[in-house]
Amino acid sequence: MTRSLTKSNSHFQKAVKRLPLGVSSNFRYWGEDKTIYVKSAKGARVTDIDDNEYIDYRLAYGPCILGYADSRVDAAARAGMEQGGVFALSTERELAVAERIASMVPAAELVRFSNSGTEAVMAALRVARAYTGKDSYVVVEGGYHGVFDAALWYTPIEEWRPGRGDPHLVPYSAGVPGVLRALLHAVPMNDADRLESVFKAYSHEIAAFLIEPIMGNCCSISATKEYLRDARALCDKYGILLIIDEVKTGFRVGRGGVQELFGVKADLCTFAKAMGNGYPISVCCGREDIMRKFGNGVVHGGTFTCHSIALSAAQKTLEILAETPALATIADYGTKLRAGMSQILAQRGIKHSFSGHPSMSGLFFSEKPPRDYRDWASSDYTFYEALAPHLHDLGVLCEPDSREPWFVCEAHDERCLGETLNRFETAVDRVVRSAPRPASAPFTKYTT
Ligand code: PMP
């Protein structure tokens, strides 16, 4: 089975004349002959305009927790549409959804809604700065927190080698003001001593430690429980707020997110993707004394915040996640997927490991998953990058960049599993047959 992308390719040539890169998000551009345009999606499957069908493990970068076009959520969204949209006024439903979130996430004493993960993290950072009266913040190398200037910094790890000191921190995008660098500290994951040394030296200026404990944009490289608990204690010791970014992990790795999984409570936390099964909604939530700063000196708002369609969709999605075994079903599928892949790879003597949570697995071609982004630099990602295009050709959609985990939704069923594993086996054999692979630079996410 080899795909034709004739229609997508020809649409790209037209689209690129009006839309930069022919798309509406840089991350959706995969090259002029590989960019896919979607016709429709249902459950765990996406169909492109050439009628190629894919079992999808990208799931729109995570939000489709139940599956595309879930009839329960879509019915709620339609009912939400009847309410009228946005009013520059509030509705009763906001409280109902906030109560639901608070019941699932103990840290969510108070809740503020937004439309996207980016907006939620921006709000968290702003309120943390206002509360502490400090401006700097600490992030983890390899982390991603959205498309706002304060978060668009990254470590070009491909250029770094052990023993050369700390990797640089550079803007992810042209147009990000260089002056913002002075506010930012980056630390490697899982090094509590290093975190403490930064806190000790700069606690007078650091408002927050912003961490995504399972890095959903970095192969699901994970904090250990001990590290996150140490980080919690260090934040308390040095008067720094702990912001846990659950935009990808929230309502996915557990009903109470990564905080439930790790037994750690944030001061502030952010949720987006899974909470609306793909409808645009997010929250910044946290400790009451901090959150009361909203409306008491801290500005937060937005015309489209709590659109009645997205809010109704979130209400239904959260109800399903809280009251049905959906998340257990998802984790079980992820565990079986890992086991099946493992068997195929082990039979061929290919070293591999998984990181993160079964609902969002990072796949590595090394015996152990990396502990941090520096470790990742010395792992062999060329096998993954050779594998991904074969999987696409065979109708399994994963990100071409090995740094994006494989997401699972409730609609991934036994049939998906069997088909995925068959195709995975074929793809692995194709890569093995085509060895040796060039030592290439990793796939570049088109983040400008
Ligand atoms: N935080 C994390 C951890 C994310 O994964 C993302 C998106 N991938 C964001 C923030 C930004 O969310 P959005 O794309 O909805 O703005």
Short mmCIF file of C-alpha atoms and ligand atoms in Angstrom, two decimals:
data_model
loop_
_atom_site.label_atom_id
_atom_site.label_comp_id
_atom_site.label_asym_id
_atom_site.label_seq_id
_atom_site.Cartn_x
_atom_site.Cartn_y
_atom_site.Cartn_z
CA MET A 1 0.00 0.00 0.00
CA THR A 2 1.58 3.26 -1.05
CA ARG A 3 -0.24 6.49 -0.63
CA SER A 4 -0.98 9.01 -3.27
CA LEU A 5 -0.93 12.61 -2.08
CA THR A 6 -1.78 14.01 -5.50
CA LYS A 7 -4.71 16.11 -4.31
CA SER A 8 -2.94 17.32 -1.17
CA ASN A 9 0.13 18.26 -3.21
CA SER A 10 -1.89 20.15 -5.75
CA HIS A 11 -3.92 21.87 -3.03
CA PHE A 12 -0.67 22.87 -1.35
CA GLN A 13 0.46 24.65 -4.52
CA LYS A 14 -2.76 26.69 -4.50
CA ALA A 15 -2.86 27.25 -0.73
CA VAL A 16 0.70 28.48 -0.48
CA LYS A 17 -0.19 31.43 -2.68
CA ARG A 18 -2.59 32.77 -0.03
CA LEU A 19 -1.52 31.10 3.24
CA PRO A 20 2.09 31.22 4.53
CA LEU A 21 3.49 27.67 4.17
CA GLY A 22 0.05 26.73 2.82
CA VAL A 23 -1.28 26.14 6.32
CA SER A 24 -2.61 27.95 9.38
CA SER A 25 -0.07 26.74 11.93
CA ASN A 26 3.62 26.28 11.13
CA PHE A 27 3.50 22.85 12.73
CA ARG A 28 1.08 21.58 10.08
CA TYR A 29 3.56 22.07 7.26
CA TRP A 30 5.46 18.86 6.54
CA GLY A 31 7.12 19.91 3.30
CA GLU A 32 5.55 20.75 -0.04
CA ASP A 33 5.03 17.14 -1.11
CA LYS A 34 4.13 15.79 2.36
CA THR A 35 1.68 18.33 3.76
CA ILE A 36 -1.66 16.64 4.26
CA TYR A 37 -5.06 18.30 3.95
CA VAL A 38 -7.89 16.68 5.88
CA LYS A 39 -11.26 15.80 4.43
CA SER A 40 -12.80 14.46 7.63
CA ALA A 41 -12.12 12.62 10.84
CA LYS A 42 -14.20 10.27 12.97
CA GLY A 43 -13.21 8.32 16.05
CA ALA A 44 -9.49 7.52 15.86
CA ARG A 45 -9.30 7.85 12.08
CA VAL A 46 -8.54 10.76 9.79
CA THR A 47 -9.20 10.79 6.04
CA ASP A 48 -7.26 13.14 3.80
CA ILE A 49 -8.47 14.73 0.57
CA ASP A 50 -6.84 11.90 -1.44
CA ASP A 51 -9.04 9.49 0.55
CA ASN A 52 -6.10 8.01 2.42
CA GLU A 53 -7.31 6.85 5.83
CA TYR A 54 -4.99 6.99 8.82
CA ILE A 55 -5.21 5.62 12.33
CA ASP A 56 -4.26 8.78 14.13
CA TYR A 57 -1.83 8.97 17.07
CA ARG A 58 -1.33 12.72 16.84
CA LEU A 59 -4.96 13.49 17.65
CA ALA A 60 -4.52 17.16 16.85
CA TYR A 61 -1.57 17.27 19.32
CA GLY A 62 -3.64 15.68 22.04
CA PRO A 63 -7.07 17.23 22.45
CA CYS A 64 -9.20 14.45 20.97
CA ILE A 65 -9.31 12.39 24.13
CA LEU A 66 -12.55 10.61 23.24
CA GLY A 67 -12.07 10.65 19.48
CA TYR A 68 -12.94 12.91 16.57
CA ALA A 69 -16.57 13.96 16.17
CA ASP A 70 -17.63 12.22 19.35
CA SER A 71 -21.43 12.14 19.12
CA ARG A 72 -21.97 12.78 22.86
CA VAL A 73 -19.75 15.86 22.88
CA ASP A 74 -20.96 17.15 19.54
CA ALA A 75 -24.58 16.93 20.69
CA ALA A 76 -23.65 19.02 23.75
CA ALA A 77 -21.82 21.49 21.52
CA ARG A 78 -24.91 21.82 19.32
CA ALA A 79 -27.02 22.51 22.39
CA GLY A 80 -24.41 25.09 23.39
CA MET A 81 -24.77 26.72 20.00
CA GLU A 82 -28.46 27.23 20.69
CA GLN A 83 -27.55 29.30 23.72
CA GLY A 84 -26.12 32.01 21.53
CA GLY A 85 -22.32 32.05 21.50
CA VAL A 86 -20.59 34.86 23.39
CA PHE A 87 -22.30 37.72 25.16
CA ALA A 88 -19.64 39.76 26.93
CA LEU A 89 -21.54 38.41 29.94
CA SER A 90 -21.26 35.21 31.90
CA THR A 91 -23.48 32.14 32.01
CA GLU A 92 -24.42 29.74 34.80
CA ARG A 93 -22.60 26.91 33.02
CA GLU A 94 -19.19 28.44 33.84
CA LEU A 95 -19.70 27.67 37.51
CA ALA A 96 -20.89 24.14 36.76
CA VAL A 97 -17.75 23.41 34.71
CA ALA A 98 -15.49 25.08 37.28
CA GLU A 99 -17.07 22.91 40.01
CA ARG A 100 -16.40 19.83 37.92
CA ILE A 101 -12.75 20.81 37.41
CA ALA A 102 -12.32 21.53 41.12
CA SER A 103 -13.77 18.10 41.92
CA MET A 104 -11.22 16.43 39.64
CA VAL A 105 -8.16 18.58 40.38
CA PRO A 106 -7.60 19.42 44.06
CA ALA A 107 -5.26 22.31 43.18
CA ALA A 108 -8.06 24.04 41.22
CA GLU A 109 -9.51 26.04 44.10
CA LEU A 110 -10.49 28.83 41.70
CA VAL A 111 -10.76 28.67 37.94
CA ARG A 112 -10.42 31.15 35.07
CA PHE A 113 -11.31 30.09 31.53
CA SER A 114 -9.55 30.98 28.28
CA ASN A 115 -9.57 29.64 24.73
CA SER A 116 -6.14 28.06 24.24
CA GLY A 117 -3.26 26.57 26.14
CA THR A 118 -1.15 29.57 25.30
CA GLU A 119 -3.64 31.95 26.87
CA ALA A 120 -3.93 29.84 30.01
CA VAL A 121 -0.16 29.70 30.54
CA MET A 122 0.12 33.44 29.87
CA ALA A 123 -2.51 34.05 32.53
CA ALA A 124 -0.74 31.76 35.01
CA LEU A 125 2.56 33.51 34.51
CA ARG A 126 1.01 36.94 34.82
CA VAL A 127 -0.85 36.17 38.01
CA ALA A 128 2.26 34.48 39.47
CA ARG A 129 4.26 37.61 38.80
CA ALA A 130 1.59 39.82 40.27
CA TYR A 131 1.26 37.67 43.38
CA THR A 132 4.99 37.40 44.07
CA GLY A 133 5.96 40.87 42.84
CA LYS A 134 8.78 39.21 40.86
CA ASP A 135 9.29 38.93 37.09
CA SER A 136 11.65 36.04 36.30
CA TYR A 137 10.70 32.41 35.83
CA VAL A 138 12.37 29.04 35.44
CA VAL A 139 11.54 26.52 32.73
CA VAL A 140 12.76 23.02 31.95
CA GLU A 141 14.99 22.41 28.92
CA GLY A 142 12.94 20.86 26.12
CA GLY A 143 9.65 22.17 27.49
CA TYR A 144 7.03 23.94 25.41
CA HIS A 145 4.35 26.18 26.81
CA GLY A 146 2.73 27.93 23.86
CA VAL A 147 3.23 30.61 21.24
CA PHE A 148 3.64 33.72 23.39
CA ASP A 149 6.93 35.58 23.50
CA ALA A 150 7.85 34.70 27.10
CA ALA A 151 7.50 30.98 26.31
CA LEU A 152 9.02 30.90 22.83
CA TRP A 153 12.53 30.02 23.95
CA TYR A 154 14.23 26.72 23.36
CA THR A 155 17.51 24.88 23.71
CA PRO A 156 18.96 23.88 20.32
CA ILE A 157 20.13 20.59 21.77
CA GLU A 158 21.26 19.16 18.42
CA GLU A 159 24.18 21.58 18.57
CA TRP A 160 25.11 20.75 22.15
CA ARG A 161 27.54 18.06 23.32
CA PRO A 162 28.13 16.83 26.89
CA GLY A 163 30.97 18.59 28.67
CA ARG A 164 30.36 21.88 26.88
CA GLY A 165 28.52 23.55 29.75
CA ASP A 166 24.84 24.41 29.59
CA PRO A 167 23.08 24.45 26.23
CA HIS A 168 22.09 27.89 25.01
CA LEU A 169 18.62 29.24 25.28
CA VAL A 170 17.52 30.96 22.08
CA PRO A 171 14.28 32.46 20.77
CA TYR A 172 12.09 29.91 19.00
CA SER A 173 11.03 32.57 16.56
CA ALA A 174 12.21 35.69 14.87
CA GLY A 175 10.36 38.62 16.37
CA VAL A 176 10.68 37.47 19.98
CA PRO A 177 12.36 40.38 21.76
CA GLY A 178 15.85 39.43 22.96
CA VAL A 179 15.39 41.50 26.12
CA LEU A 180 13.04 38.80 27.44
CA ARG A 181 16.01 36.43 27.79
CA ALA A 182 17.03 38.23 30.96
CA LEU A 183 13.87 37.03 32.71
CA LEU A 184 14.33 33.40 31.91
CA HIS A 185 16.28 30.55 33.52
CA ALA A 186 16.34 27.02 32.08
CA VAL A 187 17.24 23.88 34.00
CA PRO A 188 17.58 20.23 32.94
CA MET A 189 14.76 17.93 34.05
CA ASN A 190 15.37 15.72 37.08
CA ASP A 191 18.28 17.62 38.62
CA ALA A 192 17.01 18.97 41.94
CA ASP A 193 20.46 20.20 42.97
CA ARG A 194 20.65 22.31 39.87
CA LEU A 195 17.16 23.67 40.48
CA GLU A 196 18.10 24.60 44.01
CA SER A 197 21.28 26.36 42.90
CA VAL A 198 19.24 28.52 40.49
CA PHE A 199 16.62 29.20 43.17
CA LYS A 200 19.32 30.03 45.73
CA ALA A 201 21.03 32.52 43.44
CA TYR A 202 17.94 34.17 41.97
CA SER A 203 14.98 33.61 44.32
CA HIS A 204 14.71 37.36 44.83
CA GLU A 205 13.70 37.72 41.17
CA ILE A 206 12.02 34.38 40.35
CA ALA A 207 8.21 34.35 40.45
CA ALA A 208 7.59 30.82 39.26
CA PHE A 209 8.91 27.45 38.22
CA LEU A 210 6.97 26.43 35.12
CA ILE A 211 7.09 22.72 34.44
CA GLU A 212 5.29 20.12 32.37
CA PRO A 213 6.20 16.97 34.35
CA ILE A 214 5.56 14.70 31.36
CA MET A 215 6.96 16.77 28.50
CA GLY A 216 4.31 16.32 25.85
CA ASN A 217 6.37 18.18 23.28
CA CYS A 218 9.60 16.42 24.12
CA CYS A 219 9.05 12.67 23.76
CA SER A 220 7.16 12.53 27.05
CA ILE A 221 10.46 12.74 28.92
CA SER A 222 9.23 12.65 32.49
CA ALA A 223 10.06 14.03 35.86
CA THR A 224 10.54 11.40 38.51
CA LYS A 225 8.11 11.57 41.43
CA GLU A 226 11.03 12.45 43.68
CA TYR A 227 12.10 15.32 41.45
CA LEU A 228 8.63 16.82 41.31
CA ARG A 229 8.26 16.47 45.07
CA ASP A 230 11.68 18.07 45.55
CA ALA A 231 10.66 20.87 43.19
CA ARG A 232 7.50 21.42 45.23
CA ALA A 233 9.51 21.61 48.44
CA LEU A 234 12.13 23.91 46.89
CA CYS A 235 9.44 26.27 45.59
CA ASP A 236 8.04 26.50 49.13
CA LYS A 237 11.49 26.99 50.62
CA TYR A 238 12.42 29.83 48.27
CA GLY A 239 9.04 31.59 47.95
CA ILE A 240 8.57 30.60 44.30
CA LEU A 241 5.25 29.47 42.83
CA LEU A 242 4.99 26.06 41.20
CA ILE A 243 3.07 26.25 37.92
CA ILE A 244 2.29 22.83 36.48
CA ASP A 245 1.40 23.04 32.81
CA GLU A 246 -1.16 20.30 32.24
CA VAL A 247 -2.21 21.49 28.80
CA LYS A 248 -1.34 18.05 27.38
CA THR A 249 -1.40 15.81 30.46
CA GLY A 250 -4.58 17.24 32.00
CA PHE A 251 -7.69 15.03 31.90
CA ARG A 252 -5.55 12.51 30.02
CA VAL A 253 -2.98 10.79 32.26
CA GLY A 254 -5.53 10.69 35.08
CA ARG A 255 -8.74 12.42 36.10
CA GLY A 256 -6.64 14.74 38.24
CA GLY A 257 -3.90 14.96 35.61
CA VAL A 258 -0.22 14.60 36.24
CA GLN A 259 -0.68 16.04 39.73
CA GLU A 260 -2.76 13.02 40.71
CA LEU A 261 -0.24 10.67 39.09
CA PHE A 262 2.70 12.21 40.94
CA GLY A 263 0.93 13.14 44.17
CA VAL A 264 2.00 16.78 43.91
CA LYS A 265 -0.18 19.88 44.15
CA ALA A 266 0.63 22.96 42.09
CA ASP A 267 0.10 26.54 43.17
CA LEU A 268 -1.21 27.24 39.69
CA CYS A 269 -1.97 24.85 36.86
CA THR A 270 -3.17 25.06 33.30
CA PHE A 271 -5.45 22.77 31.31
CA ALA A 272 -6.63 22.88 27.71
CA LYS A 273 -6.58 20.20 25.03
CA ALA A 274 -8.43 17.17 26.46
CA MET A 275 -10.90 19.21 28.49
CA GLY A 276 -13.01 20.02 25.43
CA ASN A 277 -12.28 17.01 23.20
CA GLY A 278 -11.02 19.42 20.54
CA TYR A 279 -13.26 22.43 21.15
CA PRO A 280 -11.22 25.53 22.00
CA ILE A 281 -11.25 26.02 25.75
CA SER A 282 -8.62 26.17 28.49
CA VAL A 283 -8.23 27.11 32.13
CA CYS A 284 -5.75 28.63 34.47
CA CYS A 285 -6.59 27.51 37.98
CA GLY A 286 -5.02 27.30 41.39
CA ARG A 287 -4.77 28.47 44.95
CA GLU A 288 -7.50 30.83 46.02
CA ASP A 289 -5.20 33.51 47.44
CA ILE A 290 -3.30 33.70 44.15
CA MET A 291 -6.32 33.43 41.85
CA ARG A 292 -8.13 36.24 43.72
CA LYS A 293 -5.55 38.56 42.15
CA PHE A 294 -7.60 38.28 38.96
CA GLY A 295 -9.89 41.27 39.18
CA ASN A 296 -7.79 42.66 41.98
CA GLY A 297 -5.01 44.21 39.96
CA VAL A 298 -4.48 41.46 37.38
CA VAL A 299 -6.16 41.77 34.01
CA HIS A 300 -7.60 38.71 32.35
CA GLY A 301 -10.33 38.38 29.77
CA GLY A 302 -11.07 37.88 26.10
CA THR A 303 -14.01 38.32 23.77
CA PHE A 304 -14.33 34.64 22.94
CA THR A 305 -13.70 33.27 26.42
CA CYS A 306 -16.29 30.66 27.39
CA HIS A 307 -18.05 30.54 24.05
CA SER A 308 -21.22 28.56 24.71
CA ILE A 309 -20.26 25.89 22.16
CA ALA A 310 -16.83 25.18 23.69
CA LEU A 311 -18.08 25.41 27.25
CA SER A 312 -20.90 22.94 26.64
CA ALA A 313 -18.47 20.60 24.90
CA ALA A 314 -16.12 20.82 27.89
CA GLN A 315 -18.96 20.15 30.31
CA LYS A 316 -19.86 16.94 28.50
CA THR A 317 -16.24 15.85 27.94
CA LEU A 318 -15.38 16.30 31.62
CA GLU A 319 -18.55 14.51 32.68
CA ILE A 320 -17.57 11.53 30.53
CA LEU A 321 -13.98 11.54 31.78
CA ALA A 322 -15.10 11.81 35.41
CA GLU A 323 -17.96 9.34 35.34
CA THR A 324 -16.96 6.63 32.88
CA PRO A 325 -13.86 4.42 32.63
CA ALA A 326 -12.72 6.27 29.45
CA LEU A 327 -9.26 7.11 30.81
CA ALA A 328 -8.69 3.54 31.99
CA THR A 329 -9.70 2.30 28.52
CA ILE A 330 -7.22 4.73 26.96
CA ALA A 331 -4.38 3.71 29.28
CA ASP A 332 -5.12 0.05 28.62
CA TYR A 333 -4.94 0.56 24.85
CA GLY A 334 -1.68 2.48 25.26
CA THR A 335 -0.24 -0.34 27.36
CA LYS A 336 -1.21 -2.93 24.72
CA LEU A 337 0.19 -0.74 21.96
CA ARG A 338 3.50 -0.51 23.78
CA ALA A 339 3.56 -4.27 24.39
CA GLY A 340 2.80 -5.03 20.74
CA MET A 341 5.44 -2.63 19.44
CA SER A 342 7.92 -3.97 21.95
CA GLN A 343 7.38 -7.52 20.77
CA ILE A 344 7.94 -6.56 17.13
CA LEU A 345 11.10 -4.62 17.92
CA ALA A 346 12.48 -7.22 20.33
CA GLN A 347 12.00 -10.00 17.76
CA ARG A 348 14.32 -8.02 15.49
CA GLY A 349 16.82 -7.24 18.23
CA ILE A 350 16.07 -3.51 18.07
CA LYS A 351 16.76 -1.71 21.34
CA HIS A 352 13.86 0.46 22.42
CA SER A 353 12.03 1.96 25.37
CA PHE A 354 8.99 4.07 26.14
CA SER A 355 8.56 7.14 28.26
CA GLY A 356 5.69 9.09 29.74
CA HIS A 357 2.24 7.60 30.26
CA PRO A 358 0.62 4.93 28.07
CA SER A 359 -1.91 7.55 26.92
CA MET A 360 0.96 9.67 25.52
CA SER A 361 4.00 7.51 24.89
CA GLY A 362 7.41 8.61 23.76
CA LEU A 363 9.13 5.89 21.69
CA PHE A 364 12.92 5.62 21.85
CA PHE A 365 15.41 3.47 20.10
CA SER A 366 17.63 3.09 23.13
CA GLU A 367 17.56 0.72 26.09
CA LYS A 368 16.42 3.38 28.51
CA PRO A 369 14.43 6.54 27.84
CA PRO A 370 16.28 9.83 28.37
CA ARG A 371 16.07 11.46 31.79
CA ASP A 372 16.30 14.90 30.28
CA TYR A 373 16.63 16.72 26.97
CA ARG A 374 20.43 16.55 27.11
CA ASP A 375 20.19 12.75 27.18
CA TRP A 376 17.88 12.85 24.18
CA ALA A 377 20.60 14.54 22.13
CA SER A 378 22.72 11.42 22.34
CA SER A 379 19.88 8.99 21.60
CA ASP A 380 19.43 7.60 18.08
CA TYR A 381 16.41 9.42 16.69
CA THR A 382 17.30 8.54 13.07
CA PHE A 383 15.49 5.18 13.33
CA TYR A 384 12.32 6.95 14.40
CA GLU A 385 12.64 9.51 11.63
CA ALA A 386 13.13 6.80 9.05
CA LEU A 387 10.14 4.89 10.44
CA ALA A 388 7.58 7.71 10.53
CA PRO A 389 7.25 8.24 6.73
CA HIS A 390 6.70 4.49 6.22
CA LEU A 391 3.99 4.55 8.88
CA HIS A 392 2.34 7.49 7.14
CA ASP A 393 2.43 5.61 3.85
CA LEU A 394 0.87 2.61 5.53
CA GLY A 395 -1.91 4.65 7.14
CA VAL A 396 -0.63 5.24 10.66
CA LEU A 397 -0.30 8.88 11.56
CA CYS A 398 2.39 9.78 14.07
CA GLU A 399 4.40 12.99 14.20
CA PRO A 400 7.45 12.91 11.91
CA ASP A 401 9.39 14.48 14.78
CA SER A 402 10.28 11.91 17.43
CA ARG A 403 9.72 14.54 20.10
CA GLU A 404 5.94 14.31 19.80
CA PRO A 405 4.44 11.43 21.76
CA TRP A 406 1.88 8.95 20.47
CA PHE A 407 -1.53 9.99 21.78
CA VAL A 408 -4.36 7.55 22.42
CA CYS A 409 -8.09 8.29 22.54
CA GLU A 410 -11.10 6.33 23.70
CA ALA A 411 -12.06 5.54 20.10
CA HIS A 412 -8.86 3.55 19.47
CA ASP A 413 -10.31 0.05 19.48
CA GLU A 414 -9.08 -3.52 19.03
CA ARG A 415 -9.32 -3.17 15.25
CA CYS A 416 -7.10 -0.08 15.36
CA LEU A 417 -4.65 -1.93 17.55
CA GLY A 418 -4.36 -4.95 15.25
CA GLU A 419 -4.02 -2.78 12.15
CA THR A 420 -1.50 -0.49 13.79
CA LEU A 421 0.71 -3.35 14.90
CA ASN A 422 0.61 -5.04 11.48
CA ARG A 423 1.57 -1.80 9.80
CA PHE A 424 4.19 -1.04 12.43
CA GLU A 425 5.82 -4.40 11.73
CA THR A 426 5.88 -3.71 8.00
CA ALA A 427 7.32 -0.23 8.55
CA VAL A 428 10.04 -1.53 10.88
CA ASP A 429 11.04 -4.15 8.31
CA ARG A 430 11.18 -1.51 5.60
CA VAL A 431 13.54 0.61 7.71
CA VAL A 432 15.70 -2.38 8.59
CA ARG A 433 15.93 -3.36 4.91
CA SER A 434 16.86 0.17 3.86
CA ALA A 435 19.71 0.51 6.42
CA PRO A 436 22.25 2.08 6.73
CA ARG A 437 20.48 5.29 7.57
CA PRO A 438 22.15 8.64 7.18
CA ALA A 439 23.08 10.36 10.44
CA SER A 440 20.68 13.17 9.76
CA ALA A 441 19.73 16.19 11.80
CA PRO A 442 16.36 15.65 13.46
CA PHE A 443 13.16 16.56 11.65
CA THR A 444 12.69 20.26 12.06
CA LYS A 445 9.36 21.33 13.45
CA TYR A 446 8.54 24.39 11.40
CA THR A 447 8.38 26.79 14.26
CA THR A 448 9.86 29.54 12.06
N1 PMP B 1 1.49 24.10 27.04
C1 PMP B 1 1.74 22.86 26.61
C2 PMP B 1 2.35 21.87 27.55
C3 PMP B 1 1.41 22.49 25.31
O1 PMP B 1 1.64 21.25 24.89
C4 PMP B 1 0.82 23.44 24.45
C5 PMP B 1 0.45 23.10 23.02
N2 PMP B 1 1.05 22.04 22.45
C6 PMP B 1 0.60 24.73 24.95
C7 PMP B 1 0.94 25.02 26.25
C8 PMP B 1 -0.04 25.76 24.09
O2 PMP B 1 -1.36 25.39 23.81
P1 PMP B 1 -2.14 25.97 22.54
O3 PMP B 1 -1.51 25.36 21.34
O4 PMP B 1 -3.55 25.53 22.77
O5 PMP B 1 -2.00 27.44 22.57
#
